Structure formats: structure tokens, C-alpha cells
Amino acid sequence: MLHRAPTLACIVLLGSLSGCASQAPASLATRPPATGCTTPPPACPAEARRMRIQGTVVVSGAVEPDGTISSVQVTQSSGNALLDDAGVEAVRSTACAPFNDPKTGKATRVPFSRPFTFSIDGPAQTLVAVQPSLPPATLAYAERIRQRVRPNIVVDEVPPANIFAVVKVLLGPDGSVLRTELEKSSGVRSYDAAVLKAIERSDPLPLPEPGQKGTRTVRLTFTPT
């Protein structure tokens, strides 16, 4: 049976709720944001679990043009150094694809922040969307791409919700798709192929603004949910 996957191509970062009652396995994957960023679940410190400490820490950082994470710091402390350190480590472990400025087509530095709530008896992984510090025009352009491509993604089976694919697309002056390249596989070949095919079906893609001269390279991130 064919399924049309409700895929997102927008720029979003996620915060998470981590249970201190029981530590989630290190291999457990969180649902990645559509930015092309994924963060391993923050490990609740054993000492914090033993002392039944809970709280929320907000950690900020920046995605550099090469996708690395820098400037990681606590912007709002939980009141406990153990929880603060766990949040900082989670952000430092975040992996991101570079962000492209829709106007210049060049990779750009993007600041962001993430809240981590450690609850004694709460669920191990509850995700809450948090908007990064991105220009409204960038978010609006991502939404236009999402609306264009989303209806054209057709898969034989519903893929796992915690995967994402990053595709680099070369656009012509009129928005025509000149070339697509899978920059980061979702790990599911059928889903990767469906995304690439959907982009071809969506040709031409919207441009950030009319009157573009020359070609433009954009990176798009897609998740099944």
C-alpha cells in the first residue's frame, strides 16, 4: 500500500523531557527536528536520580557554517550543576547539517537554544518544539518548500518517525531543479528515494524572492512526521 508521508521541510529545533526515575538507553534515538539536527537523549545523572533532583535547564549554542556546534553555554540554570552539565553535554553532542541562507545560498551561522526538563517521575522522552533564532523570511521560505514537496512524497510503507534525510538541491534562476544530491541518508533507502523523487516531481521549486540571477544551492531536511 502506498502512503503519502506528511514530511516536513522547515527549520525547527527540539527540546526534551528526560525522566530521572529511569535513565533512557544511550542508543535510544529522539525524533530529529527538520533542521537536519539530531540530539542524543540527555542522560539523567545517577546522583540526581538518587537524590530525586528535578528541574529545567536552558542551553544555548550555535550551528557553524560547517555544521559543528559552538558557543555552548547555560542561559538558564536548573539550580543544580549535575542537570546543567547533562544539558550542556547533550547540546555539544548535537549533529547538524549546515544551514543555508536562502538569499545568498551560502552556509551561515545560526544561534539556537534548547530547554531540557528532568522530571523524577515523568516519561523518558517527551518532545516539545522550540523555535531557533532564525529570520522570519528563512522560516517562511522553508514552509513554502514544505508545502510544495510534501504532497509528492509517496512511500510503500510508513517509515520510522525518528529518521531524517538531508538533500542538497541546485536550483536554476526560475526555480527549476537542476541537480539533487543526498547529503545525509535517513538510513532507509526507500524513504531517501521517495524524497528525491518528490523533489523532482515538485519541479520547479519556490524561490526566496523573484528575480534570482544565476543558480542557487539549498539544503533541505525531511522527516516522515
PDB file of C-alpha atoms in Angstrom, residues 25-211:
ATOM      1  CA  PRO A  25      19.223   3.746  26.915  1.00  0.00           C
ATOM      2  CA  ALA A  26      22.060   5.647  25.278  1.00  0.00           C
ATOM      3  CA  SER A  27      21.128   4.178  21.896  1.00  0.00           C
ATOM      4  CA  LEU A  28      17.546   5.494  22.014  1.00  0.00           C
ATOM      5  CA  ALA A  29      17.101   7.996  19.177  1.00  0.00           C
ATOM      6  CA  THR A  30      14.980  11.087  19.620  1.00  0.00           C
ATOM      7  CA  ARG A  31      12.759  12.272  16.825  1.00  0.00           C
ATOM      8  CA  PRO A  32      15.066  14.615  14.902  1.00  0.00           C
ATOM      9  CA  PRO A  33      13.989  18.156  14.031  1.00  0.00           C
ATOM     10  CA  ALA A  34      13.508  19.170  10.472  1.00  0.00           C
ATOM     11  CA  THR A  35      16.554  21.347  10.603  1.00  0.00           C
ATOM     12  CA  GLY A  36      18.811  18.384   9.993  1.00  0.00           C
ATOM     13  CA  CYS A  37      19.877  18.377  13.628  1.00  0.00           C
ATOM     14  CA  THR A  38      19.658  15.420  15.959  1.00  0.00           C
ATOM     15  CA  THR A  39      20.485  15.323  19.653  1.00  0.00           C
ATOM     16  CA  PRO A  40      21.067  12.164  21.693  1.00  0.00           C
ATOM     17  CA  PRO A  41      18.757  11.839  24.710  1.00  0.00           C
ATOM     18  CA  PRO A  42      20.293  13.625  27.701  1.00  0.00           C
ATOM     19  CA  ALA A  43      21.330  11.124  30.347  1.00  0.00           C
ATOM     20  CA  CYS A  44      19.874  11.881  33.744  1.00  0.00           C
ATOM     21  CA  PRO A  45      22.839  11.808  36.165  1.00  0.00           C
ATOM     22  CA  ALA A  46      22.790   8.830  38.528  1.00  0.00           C
ATOM     23  CA  GLU A  47      23.407  11.088  41.522  1.00  0.00           C
ATOM     24  CA  ALA A  48      20.456  13.286  40.526  1.00  0.00           C
ATOM     25  CA  ARG A  49      18.204  10.230  40.293  1.00  0.00           C
ATOM     26  CA  ARG A  50      19.378   9.014  43.675  1.00  0.00           C
ATOM     27  CA  MET A  51      18.718  12.403  45.278  1.00  0.00           C
ATOM     28  CA  ARG A  52      15.447  12.810  43.312  1.00  0.00           C
ATOM     29  CA  ILE A  53      16.546  16.147  41.883  1.00  0.00           C
ATOM     30  CA  GLN A  54      14.476  17.644  39.083  1.00  0.00           C
ATOM     31  CA  GLY A  55      14.472  20.904  37.155  1.00  0.00           C
ATOM     32  CA  THR A  56      14.744  22.630  33.782  1.00  0.00           C
ATOM     33  CA  VAL A  57      17.921  23.940  32.199  1.00  0.00           C
ATOM     34  CA  VAL A  58      18.083  26.054  29.033  1.00  0.00           C
ATOM     35  CA  VAL A  59      21.262  25.663  26.982  1.00  0.00           C
ATOM     36  CA  SER A  60      22.217  27.851  24.027  1.00  0.00           C
ATOM     37  CA  GLY A  61      24.666  27.252  21.217  1.00  0.00           C
ATOM     38  CA  ALA A  62      25.282  27.967  17.566  1.00  0.00           C
ATOM     39  CA  VAL A  63      25.443  25.867  14.407  1.00  0.00           C
ATOM     40  CA  GLU A  64      28.537  26.954  12.475  1.00  0.00           C
ATOM     41  CA  PRO A  65      28.639  27.025   8.640  1.00  0.00           C
ATOM     42  CA  ASP A  66      30.299  23.594   8.614  1.00  0.00           C
ATOM     43  CA  GLY A  67      27.587  22.096  10.850  1.00  0.00           C
ATOM     44  CA  THR A  68      29.667  21.973  14.028  1.00  0.00           C
ATOM     45  CA  ILE A  69      28.259  23.197  17.349  1.00  0.00           C
ATOM     46  CA  SER A  70      29.947  26.086  19.169  1.00  0.00           C
ATOM     47  CA  SER A  71      29.373  28.649  21.934  1.00  0.00           C
ATOM     48  CA  VAL A  72      27.552  26.149  24.156  1.00  0.00           C
ATOM     49  CA  GLN A  73      26.536  27.652  27.481  1.00  0.00           C
ATOM     50  CA  VAL A  74      23.812  27.537  30.124  1.00  0.00           C
ATOM     51  CA  THR A  75      21.475  30.510  29.665  1.00  0.00           C
ATOM     52  CA  GLN A  76      19.055  29.473  32.406  1.00  0.00           C
ATOM     53  CA  SER A  77      20.272  27.182  35.180  1.00  0.00           C
ATOM     54  CA  SER A  78      18.183  24.389  36.668  1.00  0.00           C
ATOM     55  CA  GLY A  79      19.697  25.245  40.014  1.00  0.00           C
ATOM     56  CA  ASN A  80      21.702  22.030  40.014  1.00  0.00           C
ATOM     57  CA  ALA A  81      25.138  21.591  38.425  1.00  0.00           C
ATOM     58  CA  LEU A  82      24.504  17.922  37.576  1.00  0.00           C
ATOM     59  CA  LEU A  83      21.432  18.702  35.473  1.00  0.00           C
ATOM     60  CA  ASP A  84      23.081  21.755  33.906  1.00  0.00           C
ATOM     61  CA  ASP A  85      26.094  19.663  32.851  1.00  0.00           C
ATOM     62  CA  ALA A  86      23.821  16.977  31.364  1.00  0.00           C
ATOM     63  CA  GLY A  87      22.050  19.594  29.234  1.00  0.00           C
ATOM     64  CA  VAL A  88      25.345  21.097  28.070  1.00  0.00           C
ATOM     65  CA  GLU A  89      26.680  17.669  27.094  1.00  0.00           C
ATOM     66  CA  ALA A  90      23.513  16.910  25.103  1.00  0.00           C
ATOM     67  CA  VAL A  91      23.838  20.125  23.089  1.00  0.00           C
ATOM     68  CA  ARG A  92      27.553  19.547  22.488  1.00  0.00           C
ATOM     69  CA  SER A  93      26.669  16.093  21.122  1.00  0.00           C
ATOM     70  CA  THR A  94      24.146  17.525  18.668  1.00  0.00           C
ATOM     71  CA  ALA A  95      24.867  16.763  14.998  1.00  0.00           C
ATOM     72  CA  CYS A  96      23.632  19.217  12.359  1.00  0.00           C
ATOM     73  CA  ALA A  97      23.714  19.705   8.634  1.00  0.00           C
ATOM     74  CA  PRO A  98      24.823  23.242   7.652  1.00  0.00           C
ATOM     75  CA  PHE A  99      22.127  25.918   7.329  1.00  0.00           C
ATOM     76  CA  ASN A 100      21.971  27.802   4.041  1.00  0.00           C
ATOM     77  CA  ASP A 101      20.906  31.436   3.907  1.00  0.00           C
ATOM     78  CA  PRO A 102      18.036  31.421   1.369  1.00  0.00           C
ATOM     79  CA  LYS A 103      19.114  34.787  -0.024  1.00  0.00           C
ATOM     80  CA  THR A 104      22.786  34.047  -0.616  1.00  0.00           C
ATOM     81  CA  GLY A 105      22.712  30.252  -0.837  1.00  0.00           C
ATOM     82  CA  LYS A 106      25.749  30.155   1.442  1.00  0.00           C
ATOM     83  CA  ALA A 107      26.090  28.275   4.713  1.00  0.00           C
ATOM     84  CA  THR A 108      25.542  30.601   7.656  1.00  0.00           C
ATOM     85  CA  ARG A 109      25.943  30.599  11.439  1.00  0.00           C
ATOM     86  CA  VAL A 110      22.668  30.030  13.297  1.00  0.00           C
ATOM     87  CA  PRO A 111      22.213  30.524  17.081  1.00  0.00           C
ATOM     88  CA  PHE A 112      19.662  28.426  18.971  1.00  0.00           C
ATOM     89  CA  SER A 113      18.599  27.406  22.458  1.00  0.00           C
ATOM     90  CA  ARG A 114      17.114  24.219  23.911  1.00  0.00           C
ATOM     91  CA  PRO A 115      15.287  23.515  27.169  1.00  0.00           C
ATOM     92  CA  PHE A 116      15.823  20.206  28.970  1.00  0.00           C
ATOM     93  CA  THR A 117      13.379  19.275  31.729  1.00  0.00           C
ATOM     94  CA  PHE A 118      14.459  16.500  34.089  1.00  0.00           C
ATOM     95  CA  SER A 119      11.423  15.084  35.886  1.00  0.00           C
ATOM     96  CA  ILE A 120      11.612  12.481  38.642  1.00  0.00           C
ATOM     97  CA  ASP A 121       8.549  10.521  37.590  1.00  0.00           C
ATOM     98  CA  GLY A 122       7.973  11.900  34.103  1.00  0.00           C
ATOM     99  CA  PRO A 123       8.172   9.996  30.807  1.00  0.00           C
ATOM    100  CA  ALA A 124      11.632   9.271  29.454  1.00  0.00           C
ATOM    101  CA  GLN A 125      11.220  11.104  26.148  1.00  0.00           C
ATOM    102  CA  THR A 126       8.547  13.727  25.544  1.00  0.00           C
ATOM    103  CA  LEU A 127       9.491  16.203  22.841  1.00  0.00           C
ATOM    104  CA  VAL A 128       8.453  19.840  22.620  1.00  0.00           C
ATOM    105  CA  ALA A 129       9.114  22.064  19.617  1.00  0.00           C
ATOM    106  CA  VAL A 130      11.206  25.180  20.191  1.00  0.00           C
ATOM    107  CA  GLN A 131      11.847  27.777  17.510  1.00  0.00           C
ATOM    108  CA  PRO A 132      15.518  28.689  16.940  1.00  0.00           C
ATOM    109  CA  SER A 133      16.742  32.232  16.400  1.00  0.00           C
ATOM    110  CA  LEU A 134      16.136  32.362  12.651  1.00  0.00           C
ATOM    111  CA  PRO A 135      14.870  35.220  10.481  1.00  0.00           C
ATOM    112  CA  PRO A 136      11.128  35.042   9.692  1.00  0.00           C
ATOM    113  CA  ALA A 137      11.967  35.043   5.981  1.00  0.00           C
ATOM    114  CA  THR A 138      14.000  31.846   6.400  1.00  0.00           C
ATOM    115  CA  LEU A 139      11.170  30.093   8.237  1.00  0.00           C
ATOM    116  CA  ALA A 140       8.644  31.283   5.655  1.00  0.00           C
ATOM    117  CA  TYR A 141      10.771  30.000   2.779  1.00  0.00           C
ATOM    118  CA  ALA A 142      11.130  26.604   4.454  1.00  0.00           C
ATOM    119  CA  GLU A 143       7.350  26.436   4.814  1.00  0.00           C
ATOM    120  CA  ARG A 144       6.867  27.181   1.116  1.00  0.00           C
ATOM    121  CA  ILE A 145       9.253  24.352   0.208  1.00  0.00           C
ATOM    122  CA  ARG A 146       7.436  22.004   2.591  1.00  0.00           C
ATOM    123  CA  GLN A 147       4.056  22.769   1.059  1.00  0.00           C
ATOM    124  CA  ARG A 148       5.430  22.208  -2.432  1.00  0.00           C
ATOM    125  CA  VAL A 149       7.205  18.886  -1.840  1.00  0.00           C
ATOM    126  CA  ARG A 150       5.103  17.255   0.879  1.00  0.00           C
ATOM    127  CA  PRO A 151       2.171  16.026  -1.295  1.00  0.00           C
ATOM    128  CA  ASN A 152       4.593  14.338  -3.701  1.00  0.00           C
ATOM    129  CA  ILE A 153       6.335  12.049  -1.193  1.00  0.00           C
ATOM    130  CA  VAL A 154       4.967   8.555  -1.756  1.00  0.00           C
ATOM    131  CA  VAL A 155       6.282   5.538   0.157  1.00  0.00           C
ATOM    132  CA  ASP A 156       5.316   1.852   0.057  1.00  0.00           C
ATOM    133  CA  GLU A 157       5.440   1.523   3.837  1.00  0.00           C
ATOM    134  CA  VAL A 158       5.247   4.111   6.586  1.00  0.00           C
ATOM    135  CA  PRO A 159       8.885   4.796   7.609  1.00  0.00           C
ATOM    136  CA  PRO A 160      10.083   5.175  11.215  1.00  0.00           C
ATOM    137  CA  ALA A 161       9.294   8.581  12.699  1.00  0.00           C
ATOM    138  CA  ASN A 162      12.813   9.147  14.035  1.00  0.00           C
ATOM    139  CA  ILE A 163      14.664   9.386  10.714  1.00  0.00           C
ATOM    140  CA  PHE A 164      15.611  12.331   8.529  1.00  0.00           C
ATOM    141  CA  ALA A 165      17.244  12.885   5.157  1.00  0.00           C
ATOM    142  CA  VAL A 166      19.223  15.936   4.030  1.00  0.00           C
ATOM    143  CA  VAL A 167      19.186  16.751   0.320  1.00  0.00           C
ATOM    144  CA  LYS A 168      21.263  19.354  -1.496  1.00  0.00           C
ATOM    145  CA  VAL A 169      19.411  20.886  -4.442  1.00  0.00           C
ATOM    146  CA  LEU A 170      20.794  23.091  -7.209  1.00  0.00           C
ATOM    147  CA  LEU A 171      18.111  25.499  -8.433  1.00  0.00           C
ATOM    148  CA  GLY A 172      18.099  27.426 -11.683  1.00  0.00           C
ATOM    149  CA  PRO A 173      17.105  31.107 -11.989  1.00  0.00           C
ATOM    150  CA  ASP A 174      13.474  30.055 -12.471  1.00  0.00           C
ATOM    151  CA  GLY A 175      13.444  27.586  -9.569  1.00  0.00           C
ATOM    152  CA  SER A 176      13.943  24.570 -11.813  1.00  0.00           C
ATOM    153  CA  VAL A 177      15.654  21.602 -10.157  1.00  0.00           C
ATOM    154  CA  LEU A 178      18.975  21.188 -11.971  1.00  0.00           C
ATOM    155  CA  ARG A 179      20.530  18.614  -9.652  1.00  0.00           C
ATOM    156  CA  THR A 180      19.756  16.774  -6.421  1.00  0.00           C
ATOM    157  CA  GLU A 181      22.234  15.082  -4.102  1.00  0.00           C
ATOM    158  CA  LEU A 182      21.511  13.028  -0.998  1.00  0.00           C
ATOM    159  CA  GLU A 183      23.825  14.691   1.523  1.00  0.00           C
ATOM    160  CA  LYS A 184      22.749  12.626   4.529  1.00  0.00           C
ATOM    161  CA  SER A 185      20.823   9.368   4.266  1.00  0.00           C
ATOM    162  CA  SER A 186      17.905   8.685   6.584  1.00  0.00           C
ATOM    163  CA  GLY A 187      19.120   5.103   6.861  1.00  0.00           C
ATOM    164  CA  VAL A 188      16.032   3.913   4.979  1.00  0.00           C
ATOM    165  CA  ARG A 189      16.786   3.654   1.259  1.00  0.00           C
ATOM    166  CA  SER A 190      13.153   3.604   0.175  1.00  0.00           C
ATOM    167  CA  TYR A 191      12.478   6.828   2.073  1.00  0.00           C
ATOM    168  CA  ASP A 192      15.584   8.524   0.640  1.00  0.00           C
ATOM    169  CA  ALA A 193      14.466   7.560  -2.862  1.00  0.00           C
ATOM    170  CA  ALA A 194      10.931   8.815  -2.202  1.00  0.00           C
ATOM    171  CA  VAL A 195      12.245  12.205  -1.069  1.00  0.00           C
ATOM    172  CA  LEU A 196      14.491  12.593  -4.123  1.00  0.00           C
ATOM    173  CA  LYS A 197      11.631  11.596  -6.416  1.00  0.00           C
ATOM    174  CA  ALA A 198       9.275  14.032  -4.688  1.00  0.00           C
ATOM    175  CA  ILE A 199      11.675  16.914  -5.273  1.00  0.00           C
ATOM    176  CA  GLU A 200      11.810  16.034  -8.975  1.00  0.00           C
ATOM    177  CA  ARG A 201       8.001  15.895  -9.093  1.00  0.00           C
ATOM    178  CA  SER A 202       7.827  19.300  -7.408  1.00  0.00           C
ATOM    179  CA  ASP A 203       9.970  20.989 -10.085  1.00  0.00           C
ATOM    180  CA  PRO A 204      10.104  23.977 -10.172  1.00  0.00           C
ATOM    181  CA  LEU A 205      10.597  24.821  -6.503  1.00  0.00           C
ATOM    182  CA  PRO A 206       9.753  28.209  -4.989  1.00  0.00           C
ATOM    183  CA  LEU A 207      12.496  30.810  -4.783  1.00  0.00           C
ATOM    184  CA  PRO A 208      13.070  33.014  -1.719  1.00  0.00           C
ATOM    185  CA  GLU A 209      12.352  36.063  -3.845  1.00  0.00           C
ATOM    186  CA  PRO A 210      11.643  36.737  -7.542  1.00  0.00           C
ATOM    187  CA  GLY A 211      14.307  37.889  -9.939  1.00  0.00           C
TER     188      GLY A 211
END
